[in-house]
Amino acid sequence: MSRLDINKTYKLYIGGKFPRTESGRYYTINNSSGNLIANMCLASRKDFRNAVVIARKAQNSWANATALNKGQILYRIAEILEGRKEQFILELITQGEARKVAQKEVETAIDRLVYYAGWSDKYQQLFSAVNPVSSSHFNFSNLEPVGVVSIIAPEEQSLLGLVSVIAPAIVGGNTVVVLASESKPLTSISFAEVLNSSDVPGGVVNILTGNKAELVSHMASHMDVNAIVYCGKDENELKEISELASNNVKRTIFYKKSNWENKLCESPYFIEKTQEVKTTWHPTEI
Amino acid sequence: MAKKNNNIFKASWTYDEAPESTDHIQIKKQYELYIDGEFTKPVKNNYFDTINPSNGKKIASIAEASSEDVDKAVKAARKAFKGWAALTGKERGKYIFRIARLIQERAREFAVIESLDGGKPIRESRDIDIPLAANHFFYYAGWADKLEYAFPNRNPKPLGVVGQIIPWNFPLLMAAWKLAPALATGNTVVLKPAETTSLTALKLAEIIHESGIPKGVVNIVTGAGETGASIVNNPDVNKIAFTGSTGVGKYIQKATAGTNKKLTLELGGKGANIIFEDAAIDQAVEGIVNAIFFNQGHVCCAGSRLFVQESVADLVIEKLKRRMETLIVGDPLDKNTDIGAINSKKQLQTIENYIKIGINEGGEIYQPTCEFPKQGNWCAPTLFLNVSQSHRIVQEEIFGPVLAVQTFRTIDEVIEKANNTPYGLSAGVWTEKGSKIFHLTQKLNAGVVWGNTFNKFDATSPFGGYKESGFGREGGLHGLKPYVKFE
């Protein structure tokens, strides 16, 4: 008798744990010939709210981790991902990519993490300023994370896209709640396993799988979320997000590009988008 | 104005009146819109009065721009955009430098009109508003031909037509904050000043006209909320820059949803001013006064929540009360005046309403004795003691000279209390211990943190809020970014 495969149950990733969805619901992922690939959690509004509470709790200490430490952790993610490269290539193939394309995507994702790891202790120097004010004060401006960021990850390039939006947000000290690609979610929970073994503190990155149409309004309207990143081109969703974001003057960041391999998709300006500028004054007269 | 000598201070220290002269000021009876390089009558021929808040008298008639007028202004700005953006940065900069110089040359005139129209003390308009406005034009003029250094490795391009809506608390200064970076980066502008304080913006229009800047690059339309809404909703505007209340800011964010308009918002605040037991107390008391009573408290970043460490609370409050007795409330044009007129009847009602709320909620009110002129809008500097986090006067922006005082024991406690509002614009920290300053400035959620000082501004220094105090920065290098796009 041949050996029976152990099918993996895909779950959510919240607060460094892998809970099932509160909703008790799931959705199915099929390959191009219509065969079942996996059942995925259909995250609910409650799951999202739980994730925000945990992301808020984790934010302060993550922001206060040293730049060196954050960089090391991002590099560590890249290391672990490299070690599991083959698994991710296979998952992308299962989701319908050609091997060559899948390999390129995983390698670019690894390189992108290394890229942002290197920025962790540099972007501050690039975007900060000492301001030559005309009064007798010492005055400087530096960057601080906006706080908790909700992210609707790109539908295509489900691994590279996910990495490309998470890395610049967390390297800048934000914590994130991400909704993974709805049609290609396999790699997102596998990536959560990578994060979980990479010294990323629990709660810094939270990954949900589920239905975009169902969750997008909650991700845009939550009053304890400081910014929302939306990847996609759906004009109705863009409008809805902008309107709901006005409830608490949430920052909105829209990426309409679809090819995340492009060199323009890695830049310190991506880090800057989820940062605030703080200006500090002190008199210099005795 | 007669001052009642009913306490020791005032009995021994009174000042003669020292009014600034208004002889050299020219104010027309009626002001038109400035569109496409011409002073133009409004299509619907409607005008409204601008009132001197210190005596209730009408100063001039101001044109009210309808949506047709706004359309005309946007069209003029669109037409001018191509040429203005194509001009070399060096040439663009020269026009802006010229505007800066012209403001300086007419500084006294501007200062007097600013105080007449807005009610702020002449000392402040003369020493702060007008010089700072000129400095903003000087500062951004110099950026016009250096933009490739501002954004390394990017290729900045102007956005197009920018709609700018500014508030009544710093009329000329806000116009400068908005216009200078927009022009330096190659945008053209339709600017709307607040309806109660349009005069210096219209004077600025005269200067801009005089500078010879190409027609249509700057358009100034006057009016109230509806005029502003016409700018926000005009489909040919590429960006909205708004300074004003959080309520209106949220409305604008919603109204621009689903359009490609870029947006920056400078909104309200409820700044925390924190006094530690090891602060230089006398300086801190001066700081408290400056934080809340500067410009009658009509300051979005005013330090309207005072946190005093319990061990020095009695001393600080006693000294603060004593200092408040010496504040002179009255004629904005008197050089001795510390607190001028409340900008409008409506705003005075808002403040008085909040004072009532504070009393009804059980706050202990303290106001020094002051005698006001018979006419005009006046409000005494006001303290509320015995208030807590849940009081409305602690949570909501009042925009007047009303300070809510709370005490604290530990650093962690005061950080939590200070951050406990939806706003995040400003904060102040008073201590002689450097490490404590830096600890606090890191922990406070605010776009501007003043250590051992308060309410300082500079053209080179970014200003703007966290959370519901808005997004984007004005001033400094960071003030350029909201006016460019990258390819």
Coordinates of C-alpha atoms in Angstrom, one line a residue, chain B:
Chain B
M1 CA -8.0 102.0 27.0
A2 CA -8.3 102.2 30.8
K3 CA -6.8 99.5 32.8
K4 CA -8.1 98.7 36.2
N5 CA -5.5 98.8 38.9
N6 CA -7.0 96.3 41.2
N7 CA -4.0 94.3 42.3
I8 CA -0.5 95.0 43.5
F9 CA 1.1 94.3 40.1
K10 CA -1.2 96.5 38.1
A11 CA -1.0 99.2 40.7
S12 CA 2.7 99.5 40.5
W13 CA 3.2 98.5 36.8
T14 CA 1.0 100.1 34.2
Y15 CA 2.0 101.1 30.8
D16 CA 1.0 104.1 28.8
E17 CA -0.8 103.3 25.6
A18 CA 1.6 102.8 22.6
P19 CA -0.5 102.4 19.6
E20 CA 1.0 101.7 16.2
S21 CA 0.1 104.3 13.6
T22 CA -2.2 103.4 10.8
D23 CA -1.6 106.6 8.8
H24 CA 0.6 105.0 6.2
I25 CA -1.8 102.1 5.5
Q26 CA -3.8 102.0 2.3
I27 CA -6.9 99.9 2.4
K28 CA -9.3 100.1 -0.5
K29 CA -13.1 100.2 0.1
Q30 CA -13.5 97.1 -2.1
Y31 CA -11.3 94.2 -3.0
E32 CA -11.7 92.0 -6.2
L33 CA -10.5 88.5 -7.0
Y34 CA -7.0 88.1 -8.5
I35 CA -7.4 85.8 -11.5
D36 CA -5.1 85.5 -14.5
G37 CA -3.0 88.5 -13.5
E38 CA -6.0 90.8 -13.2
F39 CA -8.1 92.1 -10.3
T40 CA -11.5 90.8 -11.5
K41 CA -15.0 91.4 -10.3
P42 CA -16.8 88.2 -9.2
V43 CA -19.2 86.8 -11.8
K44 CA -22.2 87.0 -9.4
N45 CA -21.2 90.4 -8.1
N46 CA -21.4 89.3 -4.5
Y47 CA -19.3 90.9 -1.7
F48 CA -19.0 90.4 2.0
D49 CA -17.6 92.6 4.7
T50 CA -14.4 92.0 6.6
I51 CA -14.7 93.2 10.1
N52 CA -12.1 94.6 12.6
P53 CA -12.6 92.2 15.5
S54 CA -11.3 94.7 18.1
N55 CA -14.2 97.2 17.4
G56 CA -16.7 95.4 15.2
K57 CA -16.3 98.0 12.4
K58 CA -16.3 97.1 8.8
I59 CA -12.9 97.5 7.1
A60 CA -13.6 96.7 3.5
S61 CA -15.8 94.7 1.1
I62 CA -14.4 91.5 -0.2
A63 CA -15.4 89.7 -3.4
E64 CA -17.1 86.4 -2.9
A65 CA -15.9 83.9 -5.5
S66 CA -18.5 81.5 -6.8
S67 CA -17.7 78.2 -8.5
E68 CA -17.7 80.0 -11.8
D69 CA -14.9 82.3 -10.5
V70 CA -13.0 79.3 -9.2
D71 CA -13.4 77.7 -12.6
K72 CA -11.9 80.8 -14.2
A73 CA -9.0 80.8 -11.8
V74 CA -8.3 77.1 -12.3
K75 CA -8.4 77.6 -16.1
A76 CA -6.0 80.5 -15.8
A77 CA -3.7 78.4 -13.6
R78 CA -3.9 75.5 -16.1
K79 CA -3.0 77.8 -19.0
A80 CA -0.1 79.2 -17.1
F81 CA 1.2 75.9 -15.8
K82 CA 3.1 74.7 -18.9
G83 CA 5.2 77.9 -19.3
W84 CA 5.9 78.2 -15.5
A85 CA 6.9 74.6 -15.2
A86 CA 9.1 74.9 -18.3
L87 CA 10.9 77.9 -17.0
T88 CA 14.3 77.2 -15.6
G89 CA 14.5 76.8 -11.8
K90 CA 16.8 79.7 -11.7
E91 CA 14.3 82.1 -13.3
R92 CA 11.4 80.8 -11.2
G93 CA 13.5 81.3 -8.1
K94 CA 14.1 84.9 -9.1
Y95 CA 10.4 85.8 -9.1
I96 CA 10.0 84.2 -5.7
F97 CA 13.1 86.1 -4.3
R98 CA 11.5 89.2 -5.6
I99 CA 8.2 88.5 -3.8
A100 CA 10.2 88.0 -0.6
R101 CA 11.9 91.3 -0.9
L102 CA 8.7 93.2 -1.7
I103 CA 7.1 91.8 1.5
Q104 CA 10.1 93.0 3.5
E105 CA 9.9 96.4 2.0
R106 CA 6.2 96.7 3.0
A107 CA 6.6 94.8 6.3
R108 CA 5.1 97.6 8.5
E109 CA 2.0 98.0 6.3
F110 CA 1.4 94.2 6.3
A111 CA 1.9 94.0 10.0
V112 CA -0.7 96.7 10.7
I113 CA -3.2 95.3 8.3
E114 CA -2.7 91.8 9.8
S115 CA -3.5 93.1 13.3
L116 CA -6.4 95.3 12.1
D117 CA -8.1 92.5 10.2
G118 CA -7.2 89.5 12.4
G119 CA -7.0 90.9 15.9
K120 CA -3.5 89.7 16.7
P121 CA -1.2 91.9 18.7
I122 CA 1.0 94.1 16.6
R123 CA 4.0 92.8 18.4
E124 CA 3.4 89.3 17.0
S125 CA 2.4 90.4 13.4
R126 CA 5.4 92.7 13.3
D127 CA 8.0 90.3 14.8
I128 CA 6.7 86.9 13.8
D129 CA 4.1 86.7 11.1
I130 CA 5.5 89.1 8.5
P131 CA 9.2 88.3 8.8
L132 CA 8.5 84.6 8.8
A133 CA 6.3 85.0 5.7
A134 CA 9.1 86.8 3.9
N135 CA 11.6 84.1 5.1
H136 CA 9.5 81.4 3.6
F137 CA 9.6 83.0 0.2
F138 CA 13.4 83.5 0.5
Y139 CA 14.0 79.9 1.6
Y140 CA 11.9 78.2 -1.1
A141 CA 13.1 80.6 -3.8
G142 CA 16.5 79.1 -3.3
W143 CA 15.3 75.6 -3.8
A144 CA 13.8 76.2 -7.2
D145 CA 17.0 75.5 -9.1
K146 CA 18.3 72.8 -6.7
L147 CA 15.4 70.3 -6.7
E148 CA 17.6 67.4 -8.0
Y149 CA 19.5 67.7 -4.7
A150 CA 16.3 67.6 -2.6
F151 CA 15.4 64.1 -3.9
P152 CA 18.5 62.0 -4.6
N153 CA 18.1 59.6 -7.4
R154 CA 14.7 60.8 -8.4
N155 CA 13.4 63.1 -11.0
P156 CA 11.0 65.5 -9.4
K157 CA 8.2 67.1 -11.6
P158 CA 5.5 69.6 -10.6
L159 CA 2.0 68.3 -10.1
G160 CA 0.1 71.0 -12.0
V161 CA -2.6 73.2 -10.6
V162 CA -2.6 73.3 -6.8
G163 CA -5.6 74.4 -4.8
Q164 CA -4.7 75.9 -1.4
I165 CA -7.1 76.7 1.4
I166 CA -5.7 78.5 4.4
P167 CA -7.1 79.5 7.9
W168 CA -7.6 82.8 9.6
N169 CA -5.1 82.5 12.5
F170 CA -1.9 83.3 10.5
P171 CA -3.3 84.8 7.3
L172 CA -0.1 86.0 5.5
L173 CA 2.2 83.4 7.0
M174 CA -0.1 80.5 5.9
A175 CA -0.3 82.0 2.4
A176 CA 3.5 82.1 2.3
W177 CA 3.8 78.5 3.6
K178 CA 1.5 77.4 0.9
L179 CA 2.6 79.5 -2.1
A180 CA 6.4 79.5 -1.8
P181 CA 7.1 75.7 -2.0
A182 CA 4.3 75.2 -4.7
L183 CA 5.8 77.9 -6.9
A184 CA 9.4 76.8 -6.4
T185 CA 8.6 73.3 -7.6
G186 CA 6.9 74.7 -10.7
N187 CA 3.2 74.4 -9.9
T188 CA 0.6 77.1 -10.4
V189 CA -1.8 78.0 -7.7
V190 CA -5.4 78.9 -6.8
L191 CA -5.3 80.1 -3.2
K192 CA -8.2 80.9 -0.9
P193 CA -7.7 82.8 2.3
A194 CA -10.2 82.6 5.2
E195 CA -13.2 84.8 4.8
T196 CA -12.5 86.8 8.0
T197 CA -8.9 87.5 7.1
S198 CA -8.5 88.0 3.4
L199 CA -6.8 91.4 3.4
T200 CA -3.2 90.5 3.6
A201 CA -3.6 87.8 1.0
L202 CA -5.1 90.4 -1.3
K203 CA -2.2 92.8 -0.5
L204 CA 0.1 89.9 -1.3
A205 CA -1.7 89.6 -4.6
E206 CA -0.7 93.2 -5.3
I207 CA 2.9 92.3 -4.5
I208 CA 2.8 89.2 -6.7
H209 CA 1.4 91.3 -9.5
E210 CA 4.1 93.8 -9.0
S211 CA 6.7 91.1 -9.1
G212 CA 5.9 90.5 -12.8
I213 CA 5.3 86.8 -12.3
P214 CA 3.6 85.4 -15.4
K215 CA -0.2 85.8 -15.6
G216 CA -2.2 83.0 -14.0
V217 CA 0.7 81.4 -12.0
V218 CA -0.9 82.7 -8.8
N219 CA -4.6 83.2 -8.5
I220 CA -6.2 84.4 -5.3
V221 CA -10.0 83.9 -4.8
T222 CA -11.8 85.0 -1.6
G223 CA -14.9 83.6 0.0
A224 CA -16.1 81.2 2.6
G225 CA -16.6 77.4 2.8
E226 CA -18.5 77.2 -0.5
T227 CA -15.6 78.8 -2.4
G228 CA -13.3 76.3 -0.7
A229 CA -15.5 73.4 -1.7
S230 CA -15.5 74.6 -5.3
I231 CA -11.7 74.4 -5.3
V232 CA -11.7 71.0 -3.7
N233 CA -14.2 69.6 -6.1
N234 CA -12.8 71.2 -9.3
P235 CA -11.8 68.3 -11.5
D236 CA -8.9 70.1 -13.0
V237 CA -7.1 70.7 -9.8
N238 CA -4.2 68.2 -9.2
K239 CA -3.6 68.8 -5.6
I240 CA -5.3 70.2 -2.5
A241 CA -3.3 71.6 0.3
F242 CA -5.5 72.5 3.3
T243 CA -4.8 74.0 6.7
G244 CA -7.8 74.1 9.0
S245 CA -9.9 72.0 11.3
T246 CA -9.8 68.3 11.5
G247 CA -13.5 68.1 10.7
V248 CA -13.1 69.9 7.4
G249 CA -9.9 68.0 6.7
K250 CA -11.7 64.7 7.0
Y251 CA -14.4 66.0 4.7
I252 CA -11.8 67.0 2.1
Q253 CA -10.1 63.6 2.4
K254 CA -13.4 62.0 1.7
A255 CA -14.3 64.4 -1.1
T256 CA -11.1 63.7 -3.0
A257 CA -11.4 59.9 -2.7
G258 CA -11.4 58.2 -6.0
T259 CA -9.9 61.2 -7.8
N260 CA -6.2 61.5 -8.6
K261 CA -5.9 64.6 -6.5
K262 CA -2.9 64.6 -4.1
L263 CA -3.6 65.9 -0.7
T264 CA -1.9 67.4 2.3
L265 CA -3.6 68.3 5.5
E266 CA -2.5 70.4 8.4
L267 CA -5.3 70.0 10.9
G268 CA -6.1 70.5 14.5
G269 CA -4.2 69.7 17.7
K270 CA -4.4 69.5 21.4
G271 CA -0.7 69.9 22.3
A272 CA 0.7 68.6 25.6
N273 CA 3.0 70.9 27.5
I274 CA 4.9 68.9 30.2
I275 CA 6.6 70.5 33.1
F276 CA 9.0 68.3 35.2
E277 CA 10.0 69.1 38.7
D278 CA 13.6 69.7 37.6
A279 CA 12.6 72.3 35.0
A280 CA 13.7 75.9 35.3
I281 CA 10.4 76.9 36.7
D282 CA 10.3 80.6 35.8
Q283 CA 11.3 79.9 32.2
A284 CA 8.7 77.1 32.1
V285 CA 6.0 79.5 33.3
E286 CA 6.9 81.8 30.4
G287 CA 6.8 78.8 28.2
I288 CA 3.3 77.9 29.3
V289 CA 2.1 81.4 28.7
N290 CA 3.7 81.5 25.2
A291 CA 2.3 78.0 24.5
I292 CA -1.3 78.8 25.1
F293 CA -1.8 82.6 24.9
F294 CA 0.3 83.2 21.8
N295 CA -2.1 84.6 19.1
Q296 CA -5.0 84.4 21.6
G297 CA -4.6 80.6 21.5
H298 CA -5.6 80.6 17.9
V299 CA -2.8 78.2 17.1
C300 CA -3.3 74.6 16.0
C301 CA -0.2 73.6 17.8
A302 CA -1.0 75.5 21.0
G303 CA 0.0 73.8 24.2
S304 CA -3.5 73.7 25.4
R305 CA -3.0 70.7 27.8
L306 CA -0.6 71.4 30.6
F307 CA 0.9 68.6 32.6
V308 CA 2.8 69.6 35.7
Q309 CA 4.6 67.1 37.9
E310 CA 2.8 66.9 41.2
S311 CA 5.7 67.9 43.4
V312 CA 5.9 71.3 41.8
A313 CA 2.3 71.8 40.8
D314 CA 1.4 74.3 43.5
L315 CA 4.4 76.4 42.8
V316 CA 4.0 76.4 39.1
I317 CA 0.3 77.2 39.2
E318 CA 0.8 80.0 41.7
K319 CA 3.5 81.5 39.5
L320 CA 1.4 81.0 36.4
K321 CA -1.6 82.8 38.0
R322 CA 0.6 85.7 39.0
R323 CA 2.1 85.9 35.5
M324 CA -1.4 85.9 34.0
E325 CA -2.3 88.9 36.1
T326 CA 0.2 90.9 34.2
L327 CA -1.0 89.9 30.7
I328 CA -2.5 92.9 28.9
V329 CA -5.6 92.1 26.9
G330 CA -6.7 94.8 24.5
D331 CA -6.1 96.8 21.4
P332 CA -4.2 94.7 18.9
L333 CA -2.4 97.8 17.6
D334 CA -1.0 98.7 21.0
K335 CA 2.6 97.6 21.2
N336 CA 2.1 96.6 24.9
T337 CA -0.8 94.2 24.1
D338 CA -0.1 90.6 24.9
I339 CA -3.5 89.2 24.0
G340 CA -5.5 90.8 21.2
A341 CA -9.0 90.3 19.9
I342 CA -10.7 87.0 19.2
N343 CA -10.8 86.7 15.5
S344 CA -14.6 86.6 15.0
K345 CA -17.9 86.7 17.0
K346 CA -18.4 83.1 16.0
Q347 CA -15.1 82.0 17.4
L348 CA -15.7 83.9 20.6
Q349 CA -19.0 82.1 21.0
T350 CA -17.2 78.8 20.5
I351 CA -14.6 79.6 23.2
E352 CA -17.2 80.9 25.6
N353 CA -19.2 77.7 25.1
Y354 CA -16.2 75.6 25.9
I355 CA -15.6 77.7 29.1
K356 CA -19.2 76.9 30.1
I357 CA -18.7 73.2 29.4
G358 CA -15.5 73.3 31.5
I359 CA -17.4 74.8 34.4
N360 CA -20.3 72.5 34.1
E361 CA -18.0 69.5 34.0
G362 CA -16.6 70.5 37.4
G363 CA -13.4 72.2 36.3
E364 CA -12.0 74.9 38.6
I365 CA -11.8 78.1 36.5
Y366 CA -9.3 80.9 37.0
Q367 CA -9.2 84.1 35.0
P368 CA -7.2 87.2 35.9
T369 CA -9.1 90.5 36.3
C370 CA -9.0 92.3 33.0
E371 CA -11.1 95.1 31.7
F372 CA -11.9 94.9 28.0
P373 CA -12.6 97.7 25.5
K374 CA -16.4 98.2 25.1
Q375 CA -16.6 96.9 21.6
G376 CA -15.0 93.9 19.9
N377 CA -14.4 90.3 20.7
W378 CA -12.5 89.6 23.9
C379 CA -11.7 86.7 26.0
A380 CA -9.6 86.7 29.2
P381 CA -6.7 84.2 29.5
T382 CA -8.3 81.2 31.2
L383 CA -7.1 78.3 33.3
F384 CA -9.0 75.2 34.3
L385 CA -7.7 73.2 37.2
N386 CA -8.9 69.9 38.5
V387 CA -9.7 68.4 35.1
S388 CA -9.1 64.9 33.9
Q389 CA -8.5 63.1 30.7
S390 CA -12.2 62.6 30.0
H391 CA -13.2 66.3 30.2
R392 CA -14.2 67.8 26.9
I393 CA -12.0 70.8 27.4
V394 CA -9.1 68.3 27.7
Q395 CA -10.0 66.2 24.6
E396 CA -11.3 68.8 22.1
E397 CA -9.6 71.6 20.4
I398 CA -10.9 75.0 21.6
F399 CA -8.7 77.4 19.6
G400 CA -8.7 80.1 22.2
P401 CA -6.8 81.2 25.3
V402 CA -8.1 78.3 27.5
L403 CA -5.6 76.0 29.2
A404 CA -6.5 72.7 30.9
V405 CA -4.1 71.8 33.7
Q406 CA -3.5 68.3 34.9
T407 CA -0.8 66.8 37.2
F408 CA 1.3 63.6 37.0
R409 CA 3.7 61.7 39.0
T410 CA 5.8 59.5 36.7
I411 CA 7.3 59.8 33.3
D412 CA 5.4 56.8 31.9
E413 CA 2.2 58.2 33.2
V414 CA 2.6 61.6 31.5
I415 CA 3.7 60.0 28.2
E416 CA 0.5 57.9 28.2
K417 CA -1.7 60.9 29.1
A418 CA 0.0 63.2 26.6
N419 CA -0.5 60.7 23.8
N420 CA -4.1 60.0 24.7
T421 CA -5.8 62.1 22.0
P422 CA -6.6 61.5 18.4
Y423 CA -4.3 64.5 17.6
G424 CA -0.5 64.5 17.2
L425 CA 0.7 67.9 16.2
S426 CA 2.8 69.4 18.9
A427 CA 4.2 68.8 22.4
G428 CA 6.5 70.7 24.8
V429 CA 8.9 69.3 27.5
W430 CA 10.4 71.3 30.2
T431 CA 13.3 69.8 32.2
E432 CA 16.9 70.7 32.7
K433 CA 18.0 67.0 32.3
G434 CA 19.0 66.4 28.7
S435 CA 18.4 62.7 28.6
K436 CA 14.9 63.2 29.9
I437 CA 14.2 65.7 27.0
F438 CA 15.4 63.2 24.4
H439 CA 13.5 60.3 26.1
L440 CA 10.3 62.3 26.0
T441 CA 10.8 63.7 22.5
Q442 CA 11.1 60.2 21.2
K443 CA 8.0 58.9 23.0
L444 CA 5.6 61.7 22.2
N445 CA 3.4 61.2 19.2
A446 CA 3.7 64.7 17.7
G447 CA 5.1 66.2 14.5
V448 CA 6.9 69.0 16.4
V449 CA 8.4 68.7 19.9
W450 CA 9.7 71.7 21.7
G451 CA 12.2 71.1 24.4
N452 CA 12.4 74.0 26.9
T453 CA 10.7 76.3 24.4
F454 CA 7.4 76.4 22.6
N455 CA 5.7 77.8 19.5
K456 CA 8.8 78.3 17.5
F457 CA 8.7 78.3 13.7
D458 CA 11.1 78.7 10.9
A459 CA 11.1 78.5 7.1
T460 CA 13.8 75.8 7.2
S461 CA 12.0 73.6 9.7
P462 CA 9.4 71.0 8.8
F463 CA 6.0 71.4 10.5
G464 CA 3.1 69.0 10.5
G465 CA 1.2 66.4 12.4
Y466 CA 0.8 62.8 13.3
K467 CA -2.5 60.9 13.5
E468 CA -5.6 63.1 13.1
S469 CA -3.5 66.3 13.0
G470 CA -3.0 65.6 9.3
F471 CA -0.3 64.5 6.9
G472 CA 2.4 66.1 4.9
R473 CA 4.9 68.7 6.2
E474 CA 5.4 72.4 5.5
G475 CA 8.7 74.1 5.9
G476 CA 12.2 72.9 5.2
L477 CA 13.3 70.3 2.7
H478 CA 10.4 68.1 3.7
G479 CA 7.9 70.8 2.7
L480 CA 8.9 70.4 -1.0
K481 CA 7.9 66.8 -1.4
P482 CA 4.1 67.2 -1.3
Y483 CA 4.5 69.5 -4.4
V484 CA 6.3 67.1 -6.7
K485 CA 5.7 63.7 -8.3
F486 CA 8.4 61.3 -9.4
E487 CA 8.4 59.4 -12.7

